[in-house]
Amino acid sequence: MRTFIDKTGQPWEIDLTVGHLLNIKTELKLNLMDDPETIPDSIEKQVGILWITCFDQAKALGLGPVEFAKRLDGKVLCDAWLVWMEEWIDFFVHQSPARGQLIKELWDKARQLDLARARLIQQACSSTSSDCPIVTG
């Protein structure tokens, strides 16, 4: 079990279970049990997955999905998603070590590619215009 802190200072526990994965499959049409090679990368899917995983905690605090999402700014979402991914990897490390290793390697590669893409944008902007937003990584 891992935790993240939302922008209000509220801690959230991520303790991924088969029940969460079944709810994600039913509600978001993402089969993360049988197709773990597909890493959800859209913000909408990530927030939906976090919501499903944290639903019981949010309910205890009287939060609905929008109120929960309002507590996730960019940095918090990044931190929360990293925590969720680590739990998902651990889930498979115990259930299927080969699959857990595959997910870990895919996640590491996706993060490396995102940083490389940011560096390319930064290089393109610095060589073409001073008005271009600079992305650091």
JSON list of C-alpha atoms in Angstrom, two decimals:
[
{"chain": "A", "resi": 1, "resn": "MET", "atom": "CA", "xyz": [0.00, 0.00, 0.00]},
{"chain": "A", "resi": 2, "resn": "ARG", "atom": "CA", "xyz": [1.27, 3.44, -0.96]},
{"chain": "A", "resi": 3, "resn": "THR", "atom": "CA", "xyz": [-0.04, 6.93, -0.36]},
{"chain": "A", "resi": 4, "resn": "PHE", "atom": "CA", "xyz": [-0.19, 10.32, -2.03]},
{"chain": "A", "resi": 5, "resn": "ILE", "atom": "CA", "xyz": [-1.22, 13.72, -0.66]},
{"chain": "A", "resi": 6, "resn": "ASP", "atom": "CA", "xyz": [-3.78, 15.87, -2.49]},
{"chain": "A", "resi": 7, "resn": "LYS", "atom": "CA", "xyz": [-3.50, 19.64, -2.80]},
{"chain": "A", "resi": 8, "resn": "THR", "atom": "CA", "xyz": [-5.51, 20.15, 0.42]},
{"chain": "A", "resi": 9, "resn": "GLY", "atom": "CA", "xyz": [-3.07, 18.01, 2.40]},
{"chain": "A", "resi": 10, "resn": "GLN", "atom": "CA", "xyz": [-5.42, 15.00, 2.56]},
{"chain": "A", "resi": 11, "resn": "PRO", "atom": "CA", "xyz": [-3.58, 11.66, 2.36]},
{"chain": "A", "resi": 12, "resn": "TRP", "atom": "CA", "xyz": [-4.97, 8.95, 0.09]},
{"chain": "A", "resi": 13, "resn": "GLU", "atom": "CA", "xyz": [-4.08, 5.27, 0.22]},
{"chain": "A", "resi": 14, "resn": "ILE", "atom": "CA", "xyz": [-3.62, 3.23, -2.91]},
{"chain": "A", "resi": 15, "resn": "ASP", "atom": "CA", "xyz": [-4.11, -0.43, -2.12]},
{"chain": "A", "resi": 16, "resn": "LEU", "atom": "CA", "xyz": [-4.95, -2.05, -5.44]},
{"chain": "A", "resi": 17, "resn": "THR", "atom": "CA", "xyz": [-7.18, -5.12, -5.37]},
{"chain": "A", "resi": 18, "resn": "VAL", "atom": "CA", "xyz": [-8.88, -7.37, -7.89]},
{"chain": "A", "resi": 19, "resn": "GLY", "atom": "CA", "xyz": [-12.11, -5.58, -6.96]},
{"chain": "A", "resi": 20, "resn": "HIS", "atom": "CA", "xyz": [-10.65, -2.25, -8.09]},
{"chain": "A", "resi": 21, "resn": "LEU", "atom": "CA", "xyz": [-9.46, -3.77, -11.35]},
{"chain": "A", "resi": 22, "resn": "LEU", "atom": "CA", "xyz": [-12.91, -5.27, -11.96]},
{"chain": "A", "resi": 23, "resn": "ASN", "atom": "CA", "xyz": [-14.55, -1.88, -11.30]},
{"chain": "A", "resi": 24, "resn": "ILE", "atom": "CA", "xyz": [-12.08, -0.20, -13.67]},
{"chain": "A", "resi": 25, "resn": "LYS", "atom": "CA", "xyz": [-12.98, -2.77, -16.32]},
{"chain": "A", "resi": 26, "resn": "THR", "atom": "CA", "xyz": [-16.71, -2.27, -15.80]},
{"chain": "A", "resi": 27, "resn": "GLU", "atom": "CA", "xyz": [-16.77, 1.52, -15.45]},
{"chain": "A", "resi": 28, "resn": "LEU", "atom": "CA", "xyz": [-13.93, 2.61, -17.74]},
{"chain": "A", "resi": 29, "resn": "LYS", "atom": "CA", "xyz": [-13.82, -0.32, -20.17]},
{"chain": "A", "resi": 30, "resn": "LEU", "atom": "CA", "xyz": [-10.12, -0.83, -19.40]},
{"chain": "A", "resi": 31, "resn": "ASN", "atom": "CA", "xyz": [-9.14, -4.43, -18.80]},
{"chain": "A", "resi": 32, "resn": "LEU", "atom": "CA", "xyz": [-5.99, -3.90, -16.77]},
{"chain": "A", "resi": 33, "resn": "MET", "atom": "CA", "xyz": [-6.02, -7.51, -15.54]},
{"chain": "A", "resi": 34, "resn": "ASP", "atom": "CA", "xyz": [-5.86, -9.23, -18.91]},
{"chain": "A", "resi": 35, "resn": "ASP", "atom": "CA", "xyz": [-4.33, -6.39, -20.96]},
{"chain": "A", "resi": 36, "resn": "PRO", "atom": "CA", "xyz": [-1.82, -4.85, -18.56]},
{"chain": "A", "resi": 37, "resn": "GLU", "atom": "CA", "xyz": [0.47, -3.94, -21.44]},
{"chain": "A", "resi": 38, "resn": "THR", "atom": "CA", "xyz": [-1.81, -0.97, -22.18]},
{"chain": "A", "resi": 39, "resn": "ILE", "atom": "CA", "xyz": [-0.79, 1.81, -19.84]},
{"chain": "A", "resi": 40, "resn": "PRO", "atom": "CA", "xyz": [-3.57, 4.42, -19.52]},
{"chain": "A", "resi": 41, "resn": "ASP", "atom": "CA", "xyz": [-2.01, 7.74, -20.48]},
{"chain": "A", "resi": 42, "resn": "SER", "atom": "CA", "xyz": [-4.89, 10.19, -20.76]},
{"chain": "A", "resi": 43, "resn": "ILE", "atom": "CA", "xyz": [-5.59, 12.45, -17.80]},
{"chain": "A", "resi": 44, "resn": "GLU", "atom": "CA", "xyz": [-9.27, 11.49, -17.91]},
{"chain": "A", "resi": 45, "resn": "LYS", "atom": "CA", "xyz": [-8.47, 7.79, -17.62]},
{"chain": "A", "resi": 46, "resn": "GLN", "atom": "CA", "xyz": [-5.90, 8.37, -14.90]},
{"chain": "A", "resi": 47, "resn": "VAL", "atom": "CA", "xyz": [-8.32, 10.42, -12.80]},
{"chain": "A", "resi": 48, "resn": "GLY", "atom": "CA", "xyz": [-11.05, 7.82, -13.38]},
{"chain": "A", "resi": 49, "resn": "ILE", "atom": "CA", "xyz": [-8.76, 5.03, -12.23]},
{"chain": "A", "resi": 50, "resn": "LEU", "atom": "CA", "xyz": [-7.70, 7.00, -9.16]},
{"chain": "A", "resi": 51, "resn": "TRP", "atom": "CA", "xyz": [-11.34, 7.77, -8.39]},
{"chain": "A", "resi": 52, "resn": "ILE", "atom": "CA", "xyz": [-12.31, 4.11, -8.54]},
{"chain": "A", "resi": 53, "resn": "THR", "atom": "CA", "xyz": [-9.32, 3.12, -6.44]},
{"chain": "A", "resi": 54, "resn": "CYS", "atom": "CA", "xyz": [-9.97, 5.83, -3.83]},
{"chain": "A", "resi": 55, "resn": "PHE", "atom": "CA", "xyz": [-13.78, 5.68, -3.94]},
{"chain": "A", "resi": 56, "resn": "ASP", "atom": "CA", "xyz": [-14.31, 4.33, -0.41]},
{"chain": "A", "resi": 57, "resn": "GLN", "atom": "CA", "xyz": [-12.02, 6.98, 1.07]},
{"chain": "A", "resi": 58, "resn": "ALA", "atom": "CA", "xyz": [-13.69, 9.75, -0.95]},
{"chain": "A", "resi": 59, "resn": "LYS", "atom": "CA", "xyz": [-17.14, 8.53, 0.11]},
{"chain": "A", "resi": 60, "resn": "ALA", "atom": "CA", "xyz": [-16.06, 8.63, 3.77]},
{"chain": "A", "resi": 61, "resn": "LEU", "atom": "CA", "xyz": [-15.05, 12.27, 3.25]},
{"chain": "A", "resi": 62, "resn": "GLY", "atom": "CA", "xyz": [-18.32, 13.08, 1.47]},
{"chain": "A", "resi": 63, "resn": "LEU", "atom": "CA", "xyz": [-16.62, 13.74, -1.87]},
{"chain": "A", "resi": 64, "resn": "GLY", "atom": "CA", "xyz": [-18.03, 13.04, -5.29]},
{"chain": "A", "resi": 65, "resn": "PRO", "atom": "CA", "xyz": [-15.90, 12.50, -8.40]},
{"chain": "A", "resi": 66, "resn": "VAL", "atom": "CA", "xyz": [-15.67, 16.19, -9.32]},
{"chain": "A", "resi": 67, "resn": "GLU", "atom": "CA", "xyz": [-14.76, 17.25, -5.77]},
{"chain": "A", "resi": 68, "resn": "PHE", "atom": "CA", "xyz": [-12.14, 14.50, -5.70]},
{"chain": "A", "resi": 69, "resn": "ALA", "atom": "CA", "xyz": [-10.72, 15.62, -9.06]},
{"chain": "A", "resi": 70, "resn": "LYS", "atom": "CA", "xyz": [-10.55, 19.25, -7.90]},
{"chain": "A", "resi": 71, "resn": "ARG", "atom": "CA", "xyz": [-8.01, 18.11, -5.32]},
{"chain": "A", "resi": 72, "resn": "LEU", "atom": "CA", "xyz": [-5.69, 16.83, -8.07]},
{"chain": "A", "resi": 73, "resn": "ASP", "atom": "CA", "xyz": [-3.58, 19.57, -9.60]},
{"chain": "A", "resi": 74, "resn": "GLY", "atom": "CA", "xyz": [-0.84, 18.70, -12.09]},
{"chain": "A", "resi": 75, "resn": "LYS", "atom": "CA", "xyz": [1.82, 17.83, -9.53]},
{"chain": "A", "resi": 76, "resn": "VAL", "atom": "CA", "xyz": [-0.57, 15.86, -7.32]},
{"chain": "A", "resi": 77, "resn": "LEU", "atom": "CA", "xyz": [-1.86, 13.92, -10.33]},
{"chain": "A", "resi": 78, "resn": "CYS", "atom": "CA", "xyz": [1.70, 13.11, -11.36]},
{"chain": "A", "resi": 79, "resn": "ASP", "atom": "CA", "xyz": [2.54, 11.92, -7.83]},
{"chain": "A", "resi": 80, "resn": "ALA", "atom": "CA", "xyz": [-0.73, 9.99, -7.48]},
{"chain": "A", "resi": 81, "resn": "TRP", "atom": "CA", "xyz": [-0.32, 8.31, -10.85]},
{"chain": "A", "resi": 82, "resn": "LEU", "atom": "CA", "xyz": [3.23, 7.25, -10.02]},
{"chain": "A", "resi": 83, "resn": "VAL", "atom": "CA", "xyz": [1.96, 5.71, -6.76]},
{"chain": "A", "resi": 84, "resn": "TRP", "atom": "CA", "xyz": [-0.86, 3.95, -8.62]},
{"chain": "A", "resi": 85, "resn": "MET", "atom": "CA", "xyz": [1.50, 2.59, -11.26]},
{"chain": "A", "resi": 86, "resn": "GLU", "atom": "CA", "xyz": [3.85, 1.25, -8.57]},
{"chain": "A", "resi": 87, "resn": "GLU", "atom": "CA", "xyz": [0.90, -0.53, -6.93]},
{"chain": "A", "resi": 88, "resn": "TRP", "atom": "CA", "xyz": [-0.23, -1.95, -10.27]},
{"chain": "A", "resi": 89, "resn": "ILE", "atom": "CA", "xyz": [3.28, -3.22, -10.99]},
{"chain": "A", "resi": 90, "resn": "ASP", "atom": "CA", "xyz": [3.43, -4.79, -7.50]},
{"chain": "A", "resi": 91, "resn": "PHE", "atom": "CA", "xyz": [0.05, -6.42, -8.06]},
{"chain": "A", "resi": 92, "resn": "PHE", "atom": "CA", "xyz": [1.44, -8.25, -11.07]},
{"chain": "A", "resi": 93, "resn": "VAL", "atom": "CA", "xyz": [4.87, -8.91, -9.55]},
{"chain": "A", "resi": 94, "resn": "HIS", "atom": "CA", "xyz": [3.07, -11.08, -7.01]},
{"chain": "A", "resi": 95, "resn": "GLN", "atom": "CA", "xyz": [0.48, -12.54, -9.40]},
{"chain": "A", "resi": 96, "resn": "SER", "atom": "CA", "xyz": [2.70, -12.94, -12.49]},
{"chain": "A", "resi": 97, "resn": "PRO", "atom": "CA", "xyz": [6.33, -11.80, -12.10]},
{"chain": "A", "resi": 98, "resn": "ALA", "atom": "CA", "xyz": [6.90, -11.72, -15.87]},
{"chain": "A", "resi": 99, "resn": "ARG", "atom": "CA", "xyz": [3.88, -9.46, -16.40]},
{"chain": "A", "resi": 100, "resn": "GLY", "atom": "CA", "xyz": [4.93, -7.25, -13.50]},
{"chain": "A", "resi": 101, "resn": "GLN", "atom": "CA", "xyz": [8.37, -6.84, -15.04]},
{"chain": "A", "resi": 102, "resn": "LEU", "atom": "CA", "xyz": [6.84, -6.10, -18.45]},
{"chain": "A", "resi": 103, "resn": "ILE", "atom": "CA", "xyz": [4.59, -3.38, -17.02]},
{"chain": "A", "resi": 104, "resn": "LYS", "atom": "CA", "xyz": [7.53, -1.86, -15.12]},
{"chain": "A", "resi": 105, "resn": "GLU", "atom": "CA", "xyz": [9.68, -1.78, -18.24]},
{"chain": "A", "resi": 106, "resn": "LEU", "atom": "CA", "xyz": [6.86, -0.31, -20.35]},
{"chain": "A", "resi": 107, "resn": "TRP", "atom": "CA", "xyz": [6.19, 2.35, -17.69]},
{"chain": "A", "resi": 108, "resn": "ASP", "atom": "CA", "xyz": [9.89, 3.24, -17.44]},
{"chain": "A", "resi": 109, "resn": "LYS", "atom": "CA", "xyz": [10.13, 3.48, -21.23]},
{"chain": "A", "resi": 110, "resn": "ALA", "atom": "CA", "xyz": [6.98, 5.63, -21.46]},
{"chain": "A", "resi": 111, "resn": "ARG", "atom": "CA", "xyz": [8.42, 8.07, -18.91]},
{"chain": "A", "resi": 112, "resn": "GLN", "atom": "CA", "xyz": [11.75, 8.20, -20.76]},
{"chain": "A", "resi": 113, "resn": "LEU", "atom": "CA", "xyz": [9.98, 8.88, -24.05]},
{"chain": "A", "resi": 114, "resn": "ASP", "atom": "CA", "xyz": [7.91, 11.66, -22.48]},
{"chain": "A", "resi": 115, "resn": "LEU", "atom": "CA", "xyz": [11.05, 13.36, -21.16]},
{"chain": "A", "resi": 116, "resn": "ALA", "atom": "CA", "xyz": [12.75, 12.96, -24.54]},
{"chain": "A", "resi": 117, "resn": "ARG", "atom": "CA", "xyz": [9.72, 14.51, -26.26]},
{"chain": "A", "resi": 118, "resn": "ALA", "atom": "CA", "xyz": [9.83, 17.45, -23.83]},
{"chain": "A", "resi": 119, "resn": "ARG", "atom": "CA", "xyz": [13.54, 17.96, -24.59]},
{"chain": "A", "resi": 120, "resn": "LEU", "atom": "CA", "xyz": [12.83, 17.95, -28.33]},
{"chain": "A", "resi": 121, "resn": "ILE", "atom": "CA", "xyz": [10.13, 20.58, -27.88]},
{"chain": "A", "resi": 122, "resn": "GLN", "atom": "CA", "xyz": [12.50, 22.65, -25.78]},
{"chain": "A", "resi": 123, "resn": "GLN", "atom": "CA", "xyz": [15.22, 22.39, -28.44]},
{"chain": "A", "resi": 124, "resn": "ALA", "atom": "CA", "xyz": [12.80, 23.26, -31.23]},
{"chain": "A", "resi": 125, "resn": "CYS", "atom": "CA", "xyz": [11.49, 26.26, -29.34]},
{"chain": "A", "resi": 126, "resn": "SER", "atom": "CA", "xyz": [14.91, 27.58, -28.41]},
{"chain": "A", "resi": 127, "resn": "SER", "atom": "CA", "xyz": [16.08, 27.38, -32.02]},
{"chain": "A", "resi": 128, "resn": "THR", "atom": "CA", "xyz": [12.99, 28.97, -33.61]},
{"chain": "A", "resi": 129, "resn": "SER", "atom": "CA", "xyz": [11.46, 31.58, -31.34]},
{"chain": "A", "resi": 130, "resn": "SER", "atom": "CA", "xyz": [11.83, 33.19, -27.96]},
{"chain": "A", "resi": 131, "resn": "ASP", "atom": "CA", "xyz": [8.02, 33.23, -27.67]},
{"chain": "A", "resi": 132, "resn": "CYS", "atom": "CA", "xyz": [7.76, 29.45, -27.55]},
{"chain": "A", "resi": 133, "resn": "PRO", "atom": "CA", "xyz": [7.02, 27.99, -24.08]},
{"chain": "A", "resi": 134, "resn": "ILE", "atom": "CA", "xyz": [9.98, 26.09, -22.71]},
{"chain": "A", "resi": 135, "resn": "VAL", "atom": "CA", "xyz": [9.38, 22.65, -21.20]},
{"chain": "A", "resi": 136, "resn": "THR", "atom": "CA", "xyz": [11.89, 21.32, -18.71]},
{"chain": "A", "resi": 137, "resn": "GLY", "atom": "CA", "xyz": [12.32, 17.75, -17.64]}
]
